[in-house]
mmCIF file of C-alpha atoms in Angstrom:
data_model
loop_
_atom_site.group_PDB
_atom_site.id
_atom_site.type_symbol
_atom_site.label_atom_id
_atom_site.label_comp_id
_atom_site.label_asym_id
_atom_site.label_seq_id
_atom_site.Cartn_x
_atom_site.Cartn_y
_atom_site.Cartn_z
ATOM 1 C CA MET A 1 0.000 0.000 0.000
ATOM 2 C CA LYS A 2 2.787 2.361 0.979
ATOM 3 C CA ARG A 3 4.562 1.426 -2.212
ATOM 4 C CA LEU A 4 1.453 2.164 -4.221
ATOM 5 C CA LEU A 5 1.158 5.588 -2.598
ATOM 6 C CA LEU A 6 4.786 6.327 -3.335
ATOM 7 C CA LEU A 7 4.170 5.434 -6.946
ATOM 8 C CA LEU A 8 1.145 7.701 -7.053
ATOM 9 C CA ILE A 9 2.829 10.785 -5.627
ATOM 10 C CA PRO A 10 4.851 11.719 -8.715
ATOM 11 C CA ALA A 11 1.821 11.037 -10.884
ATOM 12 C CA LEU A 12 -0.308 13.396 -8.784
ATOM 13 C CA ILE A 13 2.332 16.094 -8.734
ATOM 14 C CA SER A 14 2.843 15.974 -12.473
ATOM 15 C CA PHE A 15 -0.892 15.936 -13.011
ATOM 16 C CA GLN A 16 -1.322 19.129 -10.999
ATOM 17 C CA GLY A 17 1.650 20.801 -12.570
ATOM 18 C CA PHE A 18 1.144 19.909 -16.178
ATOM 19 C CA ALA A 19 -2.476 19.086 -16.810
ATOM 20 C CA ALA A 20 -2.585 21.837 -19.373
ATOM 21 C CA GLU A 21 -4.227 21.652 -22.768
ATOM 22 C CA PHE A 22 -4.791 24.479 -25.209
ATOM 23 C CA ALA A 23 -6.992 24.216 -28.282
ATOM 24 C CA VAL A 24 -6.840 26.258 -31.460
ATOM 25 C CA GLY A 25 -8.870 25.232 -34.508
ATOM 26 C CA ASP A 26 -8.528 21.481 -34.701
ATOM 27 C CA LEU A 27 -5.225 21.419 -32.907
ATOM 28 C CA VAL A 28 -4.743 20.562 -29.246
ATOM 29 C CA ILE A 29 -1.482 21.633 -27.625
ATOM 30 C CA LYS A 30 -0.673 19.520 -24.581
ATOM 31 C CA HIS A 31 1.670 19.928 -21.611
ATOM 32 C CA PRO A 32 3.845 22.876 -22.624
ATOM 33 C CA TRP A 33 6.917 22.817 -20.380
ATOM 34 C CA ALA A 34 10.463 24.125 -20.177
ATOM 35 C CA ARG A 35 13.415 22.981 -18.144
ATOM 36 C CA PRO A 36 14.681 25.404 -15.475
ATOM 37 C CA THR A 37 17.896 27.090 -16.614
ATOM 38 C CA PRO A 38 21.134 27.838 -14.737
ATOM 39 C CA PRO A 39 21.622 31.546 -13.942
ATOM 40 C CA VAL A 40 24.429 31.815 -16.500
ATOM 41 C CA ALA A 41 22.516 30.157 -19.330
ATOM 42 C CA ASP A 42 21.844 32.249 -22.418
ATOM 43 C CA ALA A 43 19.470 29.792 -23.975
ATOM 44 C CA GLY A 44 16.487 27.687 -22.998
ATOM 45 C CA ALA A 45 13.999 25.372 -24.652
ATOM 46 C CA ALA A 46 10.283 24.621 -24.459
ATOM 47 C CA TYR A 47 8.455 21.466 -25.427
ATOM 48 C CA PHE A 48 4.857 20.359 -25.958
ATOM 49 C CA ILE A 49 2.733 17.878 -27.847
ATOM 50 C CA VAL A 50 0.494 18.891 -30.729
ATOM 51 C CA ASP A 51 -2.451 16.602 -31.343
ATOM 52 C CA ASN A 52 -3.676 17.016 -34.897
ATOM 53 C CA SER A 53 -5.738 13.839 -34.994
ATOM 54 C CA ARG A 54 -8.889 15.721 -36.017
ATOM 55 C CA GLY A 55 -7.503 18.337 -38.373
ATOM 56 C CA ALA A 56 -5.985 18.843 -41.806
ATOM 57 C CA ASP A 57 -2.285 19.333 -42.564
ATOM 58 C CA ASP A 58 -0.958 22.362 -40.762
ATOM 59 C CA ARG A 59 2.403 23.747 -39.762
ATOM 60 C CA LEU A 60 3.915 25.788 -36.978
ATOM 61 C CA LEU A 61 5.341 28.940 -38.541
ATOM 62 C CA SER A 62 6.796 30.744 -35.542
ATOM 63 C CA ALA A 63 6.653 31.248 -31.808
ATOM 64 C CA GLU A 64 6.819 34.397 -29.691
ATOM 65 C CA ALA A 65 7.609 35.036 -26.042
ATOM 66 C CA ASP A 66 8.961 38.032 -24.197
ATOM 67 C CA ILE A 67 11.366 36.013 -22.063
ATOM 68 C CA SER A 68 14.226 36.226 -24.568
ATOM 69 C CA GLN A 69 15.656 38.308 -27.388
ATOM 70 C CA ARG A 70 14.832 35.665 -29.952
ATOM 71 C CA VAL A 71 12.507 32.712 -30.213
ATOM 72 C CA GLU A 72 13.286 30.118 -32.870
ATOM 73 C CA LEU A 73 12.105 26.706 -33.990
ATOM 74 C CA HIS A 74 14.848 24.105 -33.727
ATOM 75 C CA THR A 75 15.348 20.442 -34.264
ATOM 76 C CA HIS A 76 18.058 17.913 -33.585
ATOM 77 C CA LEU A 77 19.460 15.653 -36.220
ATOM 78 C CA MET A 78 21.239 12.663 -34.843
ATOM 79 C CA GLU A 79 24.120 11.000 -36.613
ATOM 80 C CA GLY A 80 25.506 8.135 -34.573
ATOM 81 C CA ASP A 81 25.599 9.669 -31.123
ATOM 82 C CA VAL A 82 26.294 13.170 -32.430
ATOM 83 C CA MET A 83 23.537 15.685 -31.803
ATOM 84 C CA MET A 84 23.303 18.379 -34.446
ATOM 85 C CA MET A 85 20.959 21.184 -33.505
ATOM 86 C CA ARG A 86 19.524 23.112 -36.436
ATOM 87 C CA LYS A 87 17.137 25.998 -36.876
ATOM 88 C CA VAL A 88 14.088 25.063 -38.914
ATOM 89 C CA ASP A 89 11.700 27.423 -40.711
ATOM 90 C CA THR A 90 8.548 25.520 -39.869
ATOM 91 C CA ILE A 91 7.429 22.393 -38.047
ATOM 92 C CA GLU A 92 4.994 20.230 -39.993
ATOM 93 C CA MET A 93 1.786 19.087 -38.287
ATOM 94 C CA PRO A 94 0.463 16.365 -40.602
ATOM 95 C CA ALA A 95 -3.247 15.553 -40.535
ATOM 96 C CA GLY A 96 -4.167 12.707 -38.211
ATOM 97 C CA GLN A 97 -0.873 12.788 -36.374
ATOM 98 C CA THR A 98 0.543 13.818 -33.051
ATOM 99 C CA VAL A 99 3.819 15.723 -33.103
ATOM 100 C CA ALA A 100 5.973 15.812 -29.992
ATOM 101 C CA LEU A 101 8.447 18.558 -29.310
ATOM 102 C CA GLN A 102 10.720 16.879 -26.792
ATOM 103 C CA PRO A 103 14.295 16.803 -25.457
ATOM 104 C CA GLY A 104 16.764 15.647 -28.075
ATOM 105 C CA GLY A 105 14.397 16.523 -30.920
ATOM 106 C CA LEU A 106 12.141 19.357 -32.010
ATOM 107 C CA HIS A 107 11.946 22.290 -29.599
ATOM 108 C CA ILE A 108 11.235 25.983 -29.260
ATOM 109 C CA MET A 109 14.553 27.692 -28.547
ATOM 110 C CA PHE A 110 14.871 30.892 -26.534
ATOM 111 C CA ILE A 111 18.044 32.821 -27.239
ATOM 112 C CA GLY A 112 19.276 35.620 -25.036
ATOM 113 C CA LEU A 113 17.175 34.862 -21.957
ATOM 114 C CA GLN A 114 16.201 38.016 -20.022
ATOM 115 C CA ALA A 115 16.231 36.020 -16.777
ATOM 116 C CA PRO A 116 16.738 32.398 -15.782
ATOM 117 C CA LEU A 117 13.751 30.099 -16.131
ATOM 118 C CA VAL A 118 12.813 29.271 -12.555
ATOM 119 C CA GLU A 119 11.155 26.015 -11.511
ATOM 120 C CA GLY A 120 7.482 26.520 -10.667
ATOM 121 C CA ASP A 121 7.114 29.675 -12.787
ATOM 122 C CA ARG A 122 5.041 29.909 -15.941
ATOM 123 C CA PHE A 123 5.241 32.110 -18.993
ATOM 124 C CA PRO A 124 3.009 32.726 -22.014
ATOM 125 C CA LEU A 125 4.151 31.489 -25.417
ATOM 126 C CA THR A 126 2.366 32.414 -28.636
ATOM 127 C CA LEU A 127 2.341 29.757 -31.315
ATOM 128 C CA ASN A 128 1.496 30.811 -34.865
ATOM 129 C CA PHE A 129 0.071 28.009 -36.983
ATOM 130 C CA GLU A 130 -0.465 28.445 -40.695
ATOM 131 C CA LYS A 131 -4.108 27.331 -40.729
ATOM 132 C CA ALA A 132 -5.234 27.118 -37.131
ATOM 133 C CA GLY A 133 -3.886 30.604 -36.417
ATOM 134 C CA ALA A 134 -2.333 31.941 -33.240
ATOM 135 C CA VAL A 135 -2.744 30.511 -29.764
ATOM 136 C CA ILE A 136 -1.231 31.528 -26.456
ATOM 137 C CA VAL A 137 -0.176 28.598 -24.299
ATOM 138 C CA GLU A 138 1.147 28.690 -20.778
ATOM 139 C CA VAL A 139 4.521 27.036 -20.384
ATOM 140 C CA ALA A 140 5.189 25.426 -17.000
ATOM 141 C CA ILE A 141 8.816 25.534 -15.899
ATOM 142 C CA GLY A 142 9.744 22.257 -14.295
ATOM 143 C CA GLN A 143 10.815 18.733 -15.035
ATOM 144 C CA GLN A 144 9.623 16.688 -17.968
ATOM 145 C CA PRO A 145 6.002 15.646 -17.474
ATOM 146 C CA ASN A 146 5.370 11.900 -17.295
ATOM 147 C CA ALA A 147 3.010 12.149 -20.229
ATOM 148 C CA GLN A 148 5.935 12.716 -22.591
ATOM 149 C CA MET B 1 45.165 -31.948 21.976
ATOM 150 C CA LEU B 2 44.906 -28.176 21.523
ATOM 151 C CA ASN B 3 47.707 -28.198 18.962
ATOM 152 C CA LYS B 4 45.945 -30.872 16.950
ATOM 153 C CA GLN B 5 42.770 -28.766 16.799
ATOM 154 C CA LEU B 6 44.782 -25.746 15.788
ATOM 155 C CA LEU B 7 46.493 -27.747 13.078
ATOM 156 C CA ILE B 8 43.120 -28.870 11.694
ATOM 157 C CA ILE B 9 41.854 -25.289 11.684
ATOM 158 C CA VAL B 10 44.992 -24.012 9.977
ATOM 159 C CA LEU B 11 44.866 -26.794 7.395
ATOM 160 C CA GLY B 12 41.183 -26.033 6.826
ATOM 161 C CA VAL B 13 41.845 -22.343 6.233
ATOM 162 C CA VAL B 14 44.800 -23.082 3.989
ATOM 163 C CA SER B 15 42.823 -25.518 1.859
ATOM 164 C CA VAL B 16 39.901 -23.077 1.477
ATOM 165 C CA VAL B 17 42.257 -20.282 0.442
ATOM 166 C CA ALA B 18 44.084 -22.611 -1.940
ATOM 167 C CA GLY B 19 40.787 -23.825 -3.353
ATOM 168 C CA VAL B 20 39.574 -20.296 -4.019
ATOM 169 C CA TRP B 21 42.926 -19.380 -5.516
ATOM 170 C CA LEU B 22 43.014 -22.447 -7.764
ATOM 171 C CA GLY B 23 39.390 -21.955 -8.692
ATOM 172 C CA ARG B 24 40.129 -18.461 -9.894
ATOM 173 C CA TYR B 25 42.670 -19.862 -12.312
ATOM 174 C CA PHE B 26 41.027 -23.061 -13.462
ATOM 175 C CA LEU B 27 37.281 -22.592 -13.363
ATOM 176 C CA PRO B 28 35.337 -20.641 -15.992
ATOM 177 C CA GLN B 29 34.866 -17.073 -14.790
ATOM 178 C CA THR B 30 31.147 -16.794 -15.400
ATOM 179 C CA GLU B 31 30.691 -14.205 -12.680
ATOM 180 C CA THR B 32 33.125 -11.826 -14.370
ATOM 181 C CA ALA B 33 31.581 -11.930 -17.849
ATOM 182 C CA GLU B 34 31.815 -8.531 -19.506
ATOM 183 C CA PRO B 35 28.833 -6.342 -18.690
ATOM 184 C CA GLU B 36 26.292 -5.802 -21.434
ATOM 185 C CA ILE B 37 25.681 -2.084 -21.476
ATOM 186 C CA ASN B 38 23.938 0.565 -23.524
ATOM 187 C CA GLY B 39 27.102 1.603 -25.329
ATOM 188 C CA ILE B 40 30.579 0.168 -25.677
ATOM 189 C CA TYR B 41 32.444 -1.653 -22.954
ATOM 190 C CA ILE B 42 36.185 -1.223 -23.505
ATOM 191 C CA SER B 43 38.101 -4.406 -22.752
ATOM 192 C CA PRO B 44 40.916 -4.275 -21.974
ATOM 193 C CA SER B 45 40.552 -0.744 -20.665
ATOM 194 C CA ARG B 46 42.636 1.863 -22.447
ATOM 195 C CA LYS B 47 45.174 4.255 -20.994
ATOM 196 C CA VAL B 48 44.053 7.889 -21.048
ATOM 197 C CA ALA B 49 46.635 10.035 -22.833
ATOM 198 C CA ASP B 50 47.867 13.262 -21.231
ATOM 199 C CA PHE B 51 45.794 16.425 -21.446
ATOM 200 C CA GLU B 52 45.804 19.725 -19.598
ATOM 201 C CA LEU B 53 42.612 21.686 -19.094
ATOM 202 C CA THR B 54 41.333 24.063 -16.385
ATOM 203 C CA ASN B 55 38.521 23.107 -14.018
ATOM 204 C CA GLN B 56 35.590 25.166 -12.755
ATOM 205 C CA SER B 57 37.685 26.584 -9.904
ATOM 206 C CA GLY B 58 40.535 27.641 -12.159
ATOM 207 C CA GLN B 59 42.685 24.674 -11.112
ATOM 208 C CA PRO B 60 44.430 22.299 -13.533
ATOM 209 C CA PHE B 61 42.285 19.489 -14.849
ATOM 210 C CA ASN B 62 44.463 16.616 -15.975
ATOM 211 C CA GLN B 63 45.090 12.906 -15.355
ATOM 212 C CA ALA B 64 45.542 13.544 -11.626
ATOM 213 C CA ALA B 65 41.930 14.737 -11.338
ATOM 214 C CA LEU B 66 40.709 11.351 -12.567
ATOM 215 C CA LYS B 67 42.919 9.254 -10.326
ATOM 216 C CA GLU B 68 41.539 6.617 -7.940
ATOM 217 C CA ARG B 69 37.907 7.352 -8.661
ATOM 218 C CA TRP B 70 35.276 6.803 -11.298
ATOM 219 C CA SER B 71 34.853 9.732 -13.655
ATOM 220 C CA LEU B 72 31.954 10.301 -16.031
ATOM 221 C CA LEU B 73 32.748 12.831 -18.737
ATOM 222 C CA PHE B 74 30.194 14.579 -20.874
ATOM 223 C CA PHE B 75 31.151 16.961 -23.691
ATOM 224 C CA GLY B 76 28.920 19.952 -24.363
ATOM 225 C CA TYR B 77 28.585 23.726 -24.120
ATOM 226 C CA THR B 78 26.553 26.038 -21.914
ATOM 227 C CA PHE B 79 24.749 27.767 -24.772
ATOM 228 C CA CYS B 80 23.196 24.360 -25.491
ATOM 229 C CA PRO B 81 19.505 24.647 -24.509
ATOM 230 C CA ASP B 82 18.325 21.093 -24.934
ATOM 231 C CA VAL B 83 20.697 18.135 -24.973
ATOM 232 C CA CYS B 84 23.195 19.389 -22.364
ATOM 233 C CA PRO B 85 20.628 20.346 -19.697
ATOM 234 C CA THR B 86 18.779 17.103 -20.406
ATOM 235 C CA THR B 87 21.942 15.034 -19.993
ATOM 236 C CA LEU B 88 23.097 16.920 -16.892
ATOM 237 C CA ALA B 89 19.650 16.609 -15.301
ATOM 238 C CA GLN B 90 19.796 12.887 -15.955
ATOM 239 C CA LEU B 91 23.338 12.588 -14.615
ATOM 240 C CA ASN B 92 22.114 14.398 -11.505
ATOM 241 C CA GLN B 93 19.350 11.811 -11.059
ATOM 242 C CA PHE B 94 21.952 9.120 -11.641
ATOM 243 C CA HIS B 95 24.316 10.589 -9.053
ATOM 244 C CA SER B 96 21.506 11.083 -6.532
ATOM 245 C CA ARG B 97 20.473 7.466 -6.953
ATOM 246 C CA LEU B 98 24.030 6.342 -6.207
ATOM 247 C CA ALA B 99 24.153 8.752 -3.268
ATOM 248 C CA ALA B 100 20.968 7.279 -1.816
ATOM 249 C CA GLU B 101 22.786 3.955 -1.593
ATOM 250 C CA GLY B 102 26.061 5.498 -0.424
ATOM 251 C CA LEU B 103 27.762 4.586 -3.690
ATOM 252 C CA ASP B 104 28.586 8.083 -4.928
ATOM 253 C CA GLU B 105 31.696 8.964 -2.924
ATOM 254 C CA ASP B 106 34.137 7.816 -5.595
ATOM 255 C CA VAL B 107 32.094 8.944 -8.605
ATOM 256 C CA THR B 108 32.580 12.372 -10.188
ATOM 257 C CA VAL B 109 30.660 13.792 -13.127
ATOM 258 C CA TRP B 110 32.435 16.283 -15.399
ATOM 259 C CA MET B 111 31.116 18.467 -18.144
ATOM 260 C CA ILE B 112 33.856 19.302 -20.625
ATOM 261 C CA SER B 113 33.016 22.404 -22.612
ATOM 262 C CA VAL B 114 34.103 22.246 -26.238
ATOM 263 C CA ASP B 115 33.243 25.944 -26.564
ATOM 264 C CA PRO B 116 36.001 27.815 -24.670
ATOM 265 C CA ALA B 117 35.259 31.027 -26.563
ATOM 266 C CA ARG B 118 32.005 31.380 -24.623
ATOM 267 C CA ASP B 119 32.600 29.124 -21.609
ATOM 268 C CA THR B 120 34.981 30.320 -18.901
ATOM 269 C CA ALA B 121 35.794 28.338 -15.775
ATOM 270 C CA GLU B 122 33.525 30.623 -13.756
ATOM 271 C CA ARG B 123 30.655 30.161 -16.123
ATOM 272 C CA LEU B 124 31.069 26.391 -16.074
ATOM 273 C CA LYS B 125 31.082 26.418 -12.291
ATOM 274 C CA GLU B 126 27.699 28.124 -12.126
ATOM 275 C CA TYR B 127 26.325 26.015 -14.921
ATOM 276 C CA THR B 128 27.297 22.593 -13.564
ATOM 277 C CA ALA B 129 26.518 23.514 -9.927
ATOM 278 C CA PHE B 130 22.964 24.327 -10.974
ATOM 279 C CA PHE B 131 22.464 20.666 -11.808
ATOM 280 C CA ASN B 132 24.545 19.259 -8.944
ATOM 281 C CA PRO B 133 27.022 21.146 -6.733
ATOM 282 C CA LYS B 134 29.290 18.107 -6.776
ATOM 283 C CA PHE B 135 29.643 18.147 -10.554
ATOM 284 C CA GLY B 136 32.768 19.580 -12.098
ATOM 285 C CA GLY B 137 33.397 21.424 -15.312
ATOM 286 C CA ALA B 138 36.516 21.898 -17.376
ATOM 287 C CA THR B 139 37.656 23.504 -20.574
ATOM 288 C CA GLY B 140 40.810 24.981 -22.050
ATOM 289 C CA ASP B 141 42.750 25.415 -25.274
ATOM 290 C CA ARG B 142 41.196 23.902 -28.327
ATOM 291 C CA GLU B 143 44.256 21.708 -28.821
ATOM 292 C CA GLU B 144 43.940 20.238 -25.318
ATOM 293 C CA ILE B 145 40.178 19.724 -25.643
ATOM 294 C CA ASP B 146 40.886 17.833 -28.849
ATOM 295 C CA LYS B 147 43.479 15.665 -27.121
ATOM 296 C CA LEU B 148 40.814 14.565 -24.675
ATOM 297 C CA ALA B 149 37.880 14.313 -27.065
ATOM 298 C CA GLN B 150 39.661 12.507 -29.878
ATOM 299 C CA GLN B 151 41.002 9.679 -27.770
ATOM 300 C CA PHE B 152 37.429 8.833 -26.741
ATOM 301 C CA GLY B 153 36.050 9.161 -30.253
ATOM 302 C CA VAL B 154 34.049 12.198 -29.151
ATOM 303 C CA TYR B 155 33.166 14.357 -32.135
ATOM 304 C CA TYR B 156 32.238 18.014 -32.089
ATOM 305 C CA LYS B 157 32.027 20.813 -34.593
ATOM 306 C CA ILE B 158 31.690 24.522 -33.953
ATOM 307 C CA HIS B 159 29.597 26.240 -36.610
ATOM 308 C CA ASP B 160 29.866 29.769 -37.910
ATOM 309 C CA PRO B 161 26.846 31.930 -37.067
ATOM 310 C CA GLU B 162 23.987 31.573 -39.541
ATOM 311 C CA PRO B 163 23.388 34.675 -41.669
ATOM 312 C CA GLY B 164 21.647 37.268 -39.512
ATOM 313 C CA ALA B 165 22.231 35.339 -36.282
ATOM 314 C CA ASP B 166 24.340 36.628 -33.405
ATOM 315 C CA TYR B 167 25.042 33.189 -32.010
ATOM 316 C CA TYR B 168 26.524 29.939 -33.246
ATOM 317 C CA LEU B 169 25.695 26.318 -32.622
ATOM 318 C CA VAL B 170 27.894 23.359 -31.817
ATOM 319 C CA ASP B 171 27.374 19.760 -32.930
ATOM 320 C CA HIS B 172 28.596 17.361 -30.310
ATOM 321 C CA SER B 173 28.598 13.732 -29.289
ATOM 322 C CA SER B 174 26.085 12.971 -26.570
ATOM 323 C CA ALA B 175 28.086 10.021 -25.241
ATOM 324 C CA VAL B 176 29.084 9.724 -21.592
ATOM 325 C CA ILE B 177 32.695 8.570 -21.157
ATOM 326 C CA VAL B 178 33.475 6.322 -18.188
ATOM 327 C CA ILE B 179 37.036 6.390 -16.807
ATOM 328 C CA ASN B 180 37.972 3.782 -14.200
ATOM 329 C CA PRO B 181 40.010 4.403 -10.996
ATOM 330 C CA ASP B 182 43.218 3.402 -12.828
ATOM 331 C CA THR B 183 42.645 6.430 -15.094
ATOM 332 C CA ARG B 184 41.801 4.166 -17.997
ATOM 333 C CA LEU B 185 38.911 4.390 -20.452
ATOM 334 C CA GLN B 186 36.429 1.692 -19.425
ATOM 335 C CA ALA B 187 33.221 2.446 -21.309
ATOM 336 C CA VAL B 188 31.387 4.790 -23.633
ATOM 337 C CA LEU B 189 27.706 5.073 -22.705
ATOM 338 C CA THR B 190 25.449 6.056 -25.582
ATOM 339 C CA GLY B 191 21.728 6.435 -26.004
ATOM 340 C CA THR B 192 21.192 6.397 -22.278
ATOM 341 C CA SER B 193 17.477 6.963 -22.336
ATOM 342 C CA SER B 194 16.602 6.226 -18.726
ATOM 343 C CA THR B 195 18.216 6.907 -15.388
ATOM 344 C CA ASP B 196 17.493 3.324 -14.369
ATOM 345 C CA ARG B 197 19.514 2.022 -17.275
ATOM 346 C CA LEU B 198 22.339 4.453 -16.569
ATOM 347 C CA VAL B 199 22.568 3.317 -12.936
ATOM 348 C CA GLU B 200 22.326 -0.337 -13.960
ATOM 349 C CA ASP B 201 25.044 -0.005 -16.609
ATOM 350 C CA PHE B 202 27.391 1.904 -14.372
ATOM 351 C CA GLN B 203 26.958 -0.558 -11.511
ATOM 352 C CA ALA B 204 27.601 -3.463 -13.881
ATOM 353 C CA ILE B 205 30.793 -1.767 -15.083
ATOM 354 C CA ARG B 206 31.956 -1.064 -11.558
ATOM 355 C CA GLN B 207 31.167 -4.578 -10.340
ATOM 356 C CA HIS B 208 33.014 -6.104 -13.263
ATOM 357 C CA TYR B 209 36.001 -3.877 -12.544
ATOM 358 C CA ASP B 210 35.971 -4.821 -8.844
ATOM 359 C CA ALA B 211 35.632 -8.531 -9.652
ATOM 360 C CA THR B 212 38.616 -8.502 -11.976
ATOM 361 C CA GLN B 213 40.962 -6.755 -9.544
ATOM 362 C CA SER B 214 43.533 -9.188 -8.164
#
């Protein structure tokens, strides 16, 4: 029983912290989160899941936030064990699919952070989709949610 | 009477010791089979060639810093927003798990910055301490970084800024290098997706090392 409770605690915490969904058009953006950053860090990253199971082909064109000088869309290409981070112009959201922005892959990159990202804080992030339009999501700063 | 008992005891001890000793030489060593890890186990372990970097406190970081302890080396850069924080956060979980079992005392995690133009010792100190105050950081001249990276097969490439960008990116290996207490390369951990697996692999490496010490 005690063991079961121990297992449940992280699930409950992550549920409270990250049970966030944002809808725009046919898209559902789930669990936006960002890792806390060290005080000296210039850059940070945010992640979320886009559920496009109901919609038509769409694409993420850009993202905006006032926490940094620049906000870019990035991906990681992996060759062997070498991670190659690259800026991308858009992120495709194919019809009927779920696209995950997650560590080691696609992410929103914040360059020139105004202040460190502090665990427990939240910040608004505007996502501009080609068809679905713009949506403001709330990014929770913390550890990776279990859902991902 | 007493002497006879003593003789039996002594003979008993001697035969057990001899048996164990002989067994080590003549029986198949199933218990010391090489660990199967997520990555490459280096057998026999390989001598680490000389290098001279500077650690997070401005002190020399060289072979001596790796002596008589396990060292896990990760190559990255502090401008890195995704892979480096992810890896360091995972190495922190890994280290905390070892600490919970009292197995962390002889294990040090190092982040080696391949981007000395942006990463000073001071900067590395703040960066690594954010993830775990026990973690170290080191960097130095490009030539010395290369000496360290190349011998482990760690690749990195510093890009020029993209047109219109005021920053540059760095491609780098995400492998974690494991150096044993004899300052020899023992393993290269790759694709470490879970903390559980990382702990399991490291413990298997350490146990195998301990079992093969004479």
